[in-house]
Coordinates of C-alpha atoms in Angstrom, one line a residue:
X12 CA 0.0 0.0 0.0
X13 CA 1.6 3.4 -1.2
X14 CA 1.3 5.3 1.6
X15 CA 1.8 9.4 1.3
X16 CA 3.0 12.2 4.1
X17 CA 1.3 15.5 3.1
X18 CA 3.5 18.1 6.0
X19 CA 1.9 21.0 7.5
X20 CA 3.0 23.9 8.8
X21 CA 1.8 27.3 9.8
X22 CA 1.1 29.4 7.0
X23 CA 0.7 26.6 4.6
X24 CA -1.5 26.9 1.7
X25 CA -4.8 24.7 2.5
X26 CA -5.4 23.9 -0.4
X27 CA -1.8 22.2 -1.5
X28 CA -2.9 19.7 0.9
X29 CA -6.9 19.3 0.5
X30 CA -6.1 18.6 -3.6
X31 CA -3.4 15.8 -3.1
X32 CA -5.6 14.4 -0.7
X33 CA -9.0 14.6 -2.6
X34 CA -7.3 13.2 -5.9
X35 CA -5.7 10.1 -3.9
X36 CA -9.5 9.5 -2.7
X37 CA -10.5 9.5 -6.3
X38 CA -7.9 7.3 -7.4
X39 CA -8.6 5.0 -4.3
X40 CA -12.3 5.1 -5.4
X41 CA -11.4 3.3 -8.7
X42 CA -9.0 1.2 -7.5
X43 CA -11.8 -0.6 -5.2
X44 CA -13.7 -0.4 -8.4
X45 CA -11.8 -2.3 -10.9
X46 CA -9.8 -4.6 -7.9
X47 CA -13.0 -5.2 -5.5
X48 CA -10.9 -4.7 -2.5
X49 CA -8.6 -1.9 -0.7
X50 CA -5.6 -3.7 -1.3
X51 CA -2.8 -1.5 -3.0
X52 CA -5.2 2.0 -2.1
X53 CA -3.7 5.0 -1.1
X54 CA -3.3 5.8 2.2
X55 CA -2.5 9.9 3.5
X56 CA -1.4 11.0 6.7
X57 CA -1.3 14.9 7.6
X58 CA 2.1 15.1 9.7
X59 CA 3.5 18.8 11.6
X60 CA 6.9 19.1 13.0
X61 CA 5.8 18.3 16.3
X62 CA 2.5 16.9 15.9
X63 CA 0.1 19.9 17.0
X64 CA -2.2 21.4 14.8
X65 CA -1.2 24.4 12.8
X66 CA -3.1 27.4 11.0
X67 CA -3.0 27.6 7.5
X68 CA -2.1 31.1 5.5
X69 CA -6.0 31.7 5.0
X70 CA -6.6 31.3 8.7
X71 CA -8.1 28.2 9.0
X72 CA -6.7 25.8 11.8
X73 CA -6.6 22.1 11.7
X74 CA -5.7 19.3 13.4
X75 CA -3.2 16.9 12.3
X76 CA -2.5 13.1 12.2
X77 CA 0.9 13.0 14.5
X78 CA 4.5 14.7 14.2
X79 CA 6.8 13.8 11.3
X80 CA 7.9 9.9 13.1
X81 CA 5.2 8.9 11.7
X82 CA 6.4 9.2 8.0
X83 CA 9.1 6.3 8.9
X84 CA 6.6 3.8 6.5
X85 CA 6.0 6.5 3.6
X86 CA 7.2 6.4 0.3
X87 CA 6.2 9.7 -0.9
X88 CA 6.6 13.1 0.9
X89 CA 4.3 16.1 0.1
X90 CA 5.3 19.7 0.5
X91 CA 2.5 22.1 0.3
X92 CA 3.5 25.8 -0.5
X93 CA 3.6 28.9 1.7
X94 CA 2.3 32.5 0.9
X95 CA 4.8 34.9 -0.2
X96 CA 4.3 37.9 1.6
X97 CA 8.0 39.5 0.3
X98 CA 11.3 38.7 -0.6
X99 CA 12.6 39.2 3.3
X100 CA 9.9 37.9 5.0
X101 CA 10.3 34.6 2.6
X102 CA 14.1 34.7 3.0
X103 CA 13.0 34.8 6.8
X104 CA 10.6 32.1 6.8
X105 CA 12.6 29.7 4.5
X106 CA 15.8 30.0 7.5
X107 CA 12.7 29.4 10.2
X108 CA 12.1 25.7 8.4
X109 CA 15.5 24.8 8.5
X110 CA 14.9 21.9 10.3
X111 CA 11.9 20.3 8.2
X112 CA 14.6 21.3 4.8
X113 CA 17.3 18.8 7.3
X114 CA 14.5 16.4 7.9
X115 CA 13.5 16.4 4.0
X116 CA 17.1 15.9 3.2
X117 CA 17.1 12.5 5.7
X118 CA 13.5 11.4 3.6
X119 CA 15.3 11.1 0.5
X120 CA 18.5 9.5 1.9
X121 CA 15.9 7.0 2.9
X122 CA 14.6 6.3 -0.6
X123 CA 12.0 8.4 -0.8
X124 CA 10.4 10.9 -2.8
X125 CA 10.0 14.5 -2.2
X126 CA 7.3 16.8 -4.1
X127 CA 6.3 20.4 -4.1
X128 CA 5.7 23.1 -5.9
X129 CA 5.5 26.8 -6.7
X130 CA 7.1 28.8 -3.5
X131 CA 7.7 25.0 -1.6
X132 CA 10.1 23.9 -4.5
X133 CA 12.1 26.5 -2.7
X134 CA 11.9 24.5 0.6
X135 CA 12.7 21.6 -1.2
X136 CA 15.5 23.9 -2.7
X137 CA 17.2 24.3 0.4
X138 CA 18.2 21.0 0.7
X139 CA 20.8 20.8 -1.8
X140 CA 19.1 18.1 -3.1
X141 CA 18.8 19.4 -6.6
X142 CA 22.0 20.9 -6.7
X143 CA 23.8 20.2 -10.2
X144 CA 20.1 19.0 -11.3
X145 CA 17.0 20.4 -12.5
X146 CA 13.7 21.7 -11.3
X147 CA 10.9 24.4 -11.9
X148 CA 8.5 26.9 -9.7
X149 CA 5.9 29.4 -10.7
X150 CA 6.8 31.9 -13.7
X151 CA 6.3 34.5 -11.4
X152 CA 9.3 33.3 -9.1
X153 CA 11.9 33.0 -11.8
X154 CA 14.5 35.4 -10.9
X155 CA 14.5 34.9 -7.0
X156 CA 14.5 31.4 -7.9
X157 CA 17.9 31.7 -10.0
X158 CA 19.6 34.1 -7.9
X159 CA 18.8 32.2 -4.5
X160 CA 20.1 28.8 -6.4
X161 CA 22.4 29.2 -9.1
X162 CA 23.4 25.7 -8.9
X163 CA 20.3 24.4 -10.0
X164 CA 19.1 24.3 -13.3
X165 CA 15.9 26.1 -13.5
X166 CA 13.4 25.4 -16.4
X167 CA 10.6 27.5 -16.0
X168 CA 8.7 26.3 -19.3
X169 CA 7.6 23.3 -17.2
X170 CA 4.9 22.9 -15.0
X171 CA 6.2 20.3 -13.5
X172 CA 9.7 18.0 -13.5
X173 CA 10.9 14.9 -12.0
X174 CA 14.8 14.4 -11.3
X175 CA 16.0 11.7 -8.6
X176 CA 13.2 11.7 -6.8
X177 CA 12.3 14.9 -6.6
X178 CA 9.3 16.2 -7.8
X179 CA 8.7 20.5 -8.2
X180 CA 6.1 22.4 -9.9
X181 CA 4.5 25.3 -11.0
X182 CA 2.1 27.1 -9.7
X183 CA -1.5 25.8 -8.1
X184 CA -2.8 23.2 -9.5
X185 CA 0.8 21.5 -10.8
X186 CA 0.2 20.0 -7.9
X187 CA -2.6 18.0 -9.4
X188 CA -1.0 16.5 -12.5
X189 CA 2.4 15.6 -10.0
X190 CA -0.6 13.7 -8.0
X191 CA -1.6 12.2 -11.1
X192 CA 2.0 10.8 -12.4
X193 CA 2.4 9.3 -8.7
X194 CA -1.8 7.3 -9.0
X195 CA 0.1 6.3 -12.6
X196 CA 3.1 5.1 -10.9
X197 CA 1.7 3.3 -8.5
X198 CA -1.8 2.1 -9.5
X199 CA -1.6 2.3 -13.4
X200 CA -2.0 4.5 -16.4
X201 CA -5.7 3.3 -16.8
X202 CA -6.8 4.5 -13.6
X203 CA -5.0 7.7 -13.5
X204 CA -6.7 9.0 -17.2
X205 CA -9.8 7.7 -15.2
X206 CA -8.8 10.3 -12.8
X207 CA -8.2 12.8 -14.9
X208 CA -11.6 12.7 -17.0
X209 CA -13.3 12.8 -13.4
X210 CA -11.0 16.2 -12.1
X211 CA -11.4 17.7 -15.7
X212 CA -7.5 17.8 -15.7
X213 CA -5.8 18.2 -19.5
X214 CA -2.7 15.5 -18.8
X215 CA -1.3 16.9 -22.1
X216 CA -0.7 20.4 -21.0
X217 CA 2.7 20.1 -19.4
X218 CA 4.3 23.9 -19.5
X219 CA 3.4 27.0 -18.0
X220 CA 4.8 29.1 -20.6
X221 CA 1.6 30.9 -21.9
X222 CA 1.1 32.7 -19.0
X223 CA 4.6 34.0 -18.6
X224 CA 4.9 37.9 -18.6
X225 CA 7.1 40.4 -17.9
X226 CA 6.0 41.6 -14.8
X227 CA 9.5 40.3 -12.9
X228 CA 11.8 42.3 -15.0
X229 CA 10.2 45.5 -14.3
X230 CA 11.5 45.0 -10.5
X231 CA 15.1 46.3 -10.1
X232 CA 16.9 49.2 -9.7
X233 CA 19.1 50.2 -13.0
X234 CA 18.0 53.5 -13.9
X235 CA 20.1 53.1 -17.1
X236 CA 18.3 49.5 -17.7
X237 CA 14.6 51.6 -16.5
X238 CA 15.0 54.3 -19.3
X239 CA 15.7 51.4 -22.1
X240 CA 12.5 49.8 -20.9
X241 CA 10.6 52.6 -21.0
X242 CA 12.5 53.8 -24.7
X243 CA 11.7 49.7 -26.2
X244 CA 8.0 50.3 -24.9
X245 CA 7.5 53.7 -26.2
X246 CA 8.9 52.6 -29.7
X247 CA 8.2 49.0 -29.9
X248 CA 6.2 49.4 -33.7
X249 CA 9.6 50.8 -35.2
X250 CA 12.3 48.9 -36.3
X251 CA 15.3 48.3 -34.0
X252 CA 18.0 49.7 -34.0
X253 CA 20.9 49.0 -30.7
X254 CA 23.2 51.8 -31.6
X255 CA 20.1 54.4 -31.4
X256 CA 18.9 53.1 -28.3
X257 CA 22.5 53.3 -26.9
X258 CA 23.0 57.0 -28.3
X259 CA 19.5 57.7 -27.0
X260 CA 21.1 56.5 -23.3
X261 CA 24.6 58.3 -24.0
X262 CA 26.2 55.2 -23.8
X263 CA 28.1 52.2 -25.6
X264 CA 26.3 49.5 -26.9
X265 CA 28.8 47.5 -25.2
X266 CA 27.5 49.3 -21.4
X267 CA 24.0 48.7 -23.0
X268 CA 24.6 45.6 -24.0
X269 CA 26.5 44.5 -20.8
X270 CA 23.9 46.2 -17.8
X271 CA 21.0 44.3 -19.7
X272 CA 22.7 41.1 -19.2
X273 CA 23.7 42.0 -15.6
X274 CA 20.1 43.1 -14.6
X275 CA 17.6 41.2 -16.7
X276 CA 19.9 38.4 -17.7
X277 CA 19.6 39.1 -21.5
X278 CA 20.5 41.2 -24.5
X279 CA 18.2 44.6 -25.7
X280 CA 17.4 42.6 -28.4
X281 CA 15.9 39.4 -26.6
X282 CA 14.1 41.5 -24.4
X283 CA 12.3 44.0 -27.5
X284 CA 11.3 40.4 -28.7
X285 CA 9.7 39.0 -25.3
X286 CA 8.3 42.6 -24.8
X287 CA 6.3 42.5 -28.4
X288 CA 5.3 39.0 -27.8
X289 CA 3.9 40.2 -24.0
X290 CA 2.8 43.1 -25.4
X291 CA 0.2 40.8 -28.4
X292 CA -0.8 38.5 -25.8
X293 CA -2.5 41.3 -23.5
X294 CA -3.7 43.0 -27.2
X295 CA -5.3 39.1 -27.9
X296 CA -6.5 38.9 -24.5
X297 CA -8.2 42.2 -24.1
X298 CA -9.1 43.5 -28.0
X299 CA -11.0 42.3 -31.0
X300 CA -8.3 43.7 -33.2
X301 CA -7.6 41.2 -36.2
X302 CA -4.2 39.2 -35.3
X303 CA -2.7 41.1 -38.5
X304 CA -3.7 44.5 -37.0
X305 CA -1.9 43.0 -33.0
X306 CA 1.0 41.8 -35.4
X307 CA 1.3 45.2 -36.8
X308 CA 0.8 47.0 -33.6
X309 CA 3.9 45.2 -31.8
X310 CA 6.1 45.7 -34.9
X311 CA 5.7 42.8 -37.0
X312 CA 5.6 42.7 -40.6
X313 CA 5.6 39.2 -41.4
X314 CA 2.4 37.0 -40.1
X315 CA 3.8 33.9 -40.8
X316 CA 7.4 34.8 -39.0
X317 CA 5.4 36.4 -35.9
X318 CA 3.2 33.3 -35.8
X319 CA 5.9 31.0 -35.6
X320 CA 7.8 33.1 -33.0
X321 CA 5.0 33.6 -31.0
X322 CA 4.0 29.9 -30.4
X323 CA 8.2 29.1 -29.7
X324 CA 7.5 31.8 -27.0
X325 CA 3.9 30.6 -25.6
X326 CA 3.4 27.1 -26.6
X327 CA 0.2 28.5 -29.0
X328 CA -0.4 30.0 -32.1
X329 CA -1.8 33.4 -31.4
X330 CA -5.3 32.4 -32.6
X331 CA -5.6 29.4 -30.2
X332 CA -4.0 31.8 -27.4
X333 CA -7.2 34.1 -28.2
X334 CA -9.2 31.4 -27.9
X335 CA -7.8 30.6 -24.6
X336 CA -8.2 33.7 -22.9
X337 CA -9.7 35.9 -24.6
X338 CA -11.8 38.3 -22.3
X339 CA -15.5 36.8 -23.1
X340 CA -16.8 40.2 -21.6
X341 CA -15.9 42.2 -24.8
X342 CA -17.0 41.7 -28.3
X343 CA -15.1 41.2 -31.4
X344 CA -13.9 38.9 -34.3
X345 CA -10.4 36.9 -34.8
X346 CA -11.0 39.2 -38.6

C-alpha cells in the first residue's frame, strides 16, 4: 500500500494539501472499483513538525495526524507551499524551516520521494538536493529562484519536473497532474486517465509558458536599464536599432549591451522580442483587433514569421492563445 505524508505547517496553503488528498481518494475510489478490495489504495497522513495542529495562511486551523515519526513507512513526501508575503519575509521564513529542509534531506537519503511546488520547490531547494540537477517553480518566481540557487538548473517552461526523486512544480494546480503521475506510478496509467476525466485535468498540458509575462523584469533598480525599458516600450512598432537606443542613453552599446545582461539576464534585443510578444498576448486577451492589426501594432511585418515566434514563445499559435483567454466580456472577431 503506497502510503503518502502531506507536511503541515503554519502558514501553509490549504489547499496544497486538501487537492493531493481529494485526488488520492479519487484514485482510491477506482482502485476498489476495478480490484474489488482496498488492497494497493492509497493511504494519506497529515504530519506537523511536532504533531500539533497548525493554521493555514487563509486562517483556517486544523488538526493533524501526528508529528513527522510517523512518516518512517511513507514512500512519498508532500510539500505544500507557503504564501509569499515579500522577498525578506520569505528569506526569513525559509531559515525558520530549517529543520523540516534537514529532515527532507534525511527522507530522500531514505529512498523516498519528495514533491512540491511553486514557493515550496524553494523549501525543497534548500536541501541541496537538486543541486547540479533540474527543477521548476511558478513563472512569477523565476529570478528569486535563480539568484537564490544558481546551482540548480531552472526550467521555468515546465509545469512540472521529476529528477531523482524529486518532484517540483509550477504554480497551483501543478500539484494535481504531479498527484496524477504518482496514482500512474503506483496504481496504473488506466486509472489515473480515469482520474483525470473525473478532475477535468488536460494531462497533455505540461508547460506553463503561456502565462509568462514580464511583470518580474520591471522589478530592479538600473535607472540606465529603466530608461531602455521605458525607450523599447515607447517605440516598440519601429524597427530596432541598438546603436540608437545606446545613443538615446549616451552610452556604448557595449555598457548597453553589458547592464541588460547583468540586470535582466539578456540582450536589448531578446528582451524587444519577449516585450512584443507580451505586449500581443494582452492585445489578444483584451481587444477584437484582427491578429494582423496586434501583429502590426507590436512591430511585425511578417504574419507567418510572428506566428511562428510567437507559439516558440507561448506554446500556441496566437489564434488558439485568443481562444484561450480571450476576455468573453468584450465583443469582437479573430478578422
Amino acid at each position: 500500500m503506497p502510503n503518502i505524508a502531506l507536511i503541515a505547517y503554519d502558514g501553509c496553503y490549504t489547499s496544497s494539501l486538501a487537492k493531493v488528498q481529494d485526488n488520492l481518494h479519487i484514485a482510491n475510489a477506482y482502485w476498489r472499483k476495478q480490484h474489488g478490495d482496498t488492497e494497493g489504495q492509497f493511504a494519506t497522513k497529515v504530519l506537523s513538525m511536532d504533531g500539533q495542529g497548525v493554521a493555514s495562511v487563509g486562517g483556517l486551523s486544523f488538526n493533524v495526524d501526528g508529528d513527522l515519526s510517523l512518516a518512517d513507512d511513507c514512500q512519498v513526501i508532500v510539500v505544500p507551499s507557503l504564501f509569499y508575503e515579500g522577498e525578506l519575509p520569505f528569506g526569513r521564513k525559509l531559515k525558520q524551516m530549517a529543520p523540516m529542509v534537514d529532515w527532507l534531506r534525511q527522507q530522500h537519503g531514505k529512498g523516498k520521494t519528495i514533491m512540491g511546488h511553486c514557493t515550496s520547490s524553494f523549501i525543497i531547494a534548500e536541501t541541496g538536493l537538486l543541486n547540479g540537477g533540474i527543477a521548476t517553480t511558478s513563472w512569477w518566481l523565476e529570478k528569486k529562484f535563480r539568484q537564490r540557487y544558481p546551482n540548480i538548473e531552472l526550467n521555468i517552461r515546465q509545469l512540472y519536473i521529476e529528477h531523482q526523486r524529486v518532484m517540483t512544480g509550477a504554480a497551483a494546480n501543478s500539484e494535481q497532474l504531479m498527484t496524477l503521475r504518482l496514482i500512474e506510478r503506483f496504481m496504473g496509467k488506466s486509472i489515473a486517465n480515469q482520474c483525470a476525466k473525473a478532475t477535468l485535468l488536460n494531462t497533455n498540458e505540461v508547460e506553463q509558458t503561456a502565462f509568462l509575462t514580464l511583470e518580474n523584469q520591471l522589478e530592479h533598480n538600473d535607472p540606465l536599464v529603466s530608461k531602455a525599458q521605458a525607450w523599447l516600450q515607447r517605440n516598440m512598432k519601429e524597427r530596432f536599432s541598438l546603436n540608437q537606443l545606446a545613443d538615446e542613453l549616451a552610452v556604448s552599446t557595449r555598457t548597453l549591451i553589458r547592464r541588460f545582461k547583468q540586470v535582466l539576464d539578456e540582450t536589448p534585443n531578446r528582451y524587444l522580442q519577449n516585450l512584443r510578444i507580451d505586449t500581443a498576448k494582452r492585445m489578444l486577451e483584451n481587444s477584437g483587433l484582427p491578429v494582423e492589426s496586434v501583429m502590426l501594432q507590436v512591430g511585425y511585418t511578417d504574419l507567418s514569421s510572428f506566428s511562428r515566434l510567437f507559439q516558440r514563445k507561448t506554446g500556441l499559435t496566437p489564434r488558439a492563445y485568443r481562444q484561450r483567454f480571450h476576455n468573453q466580456q468584450r465583443s469582437g472577431t479573430d478578422g
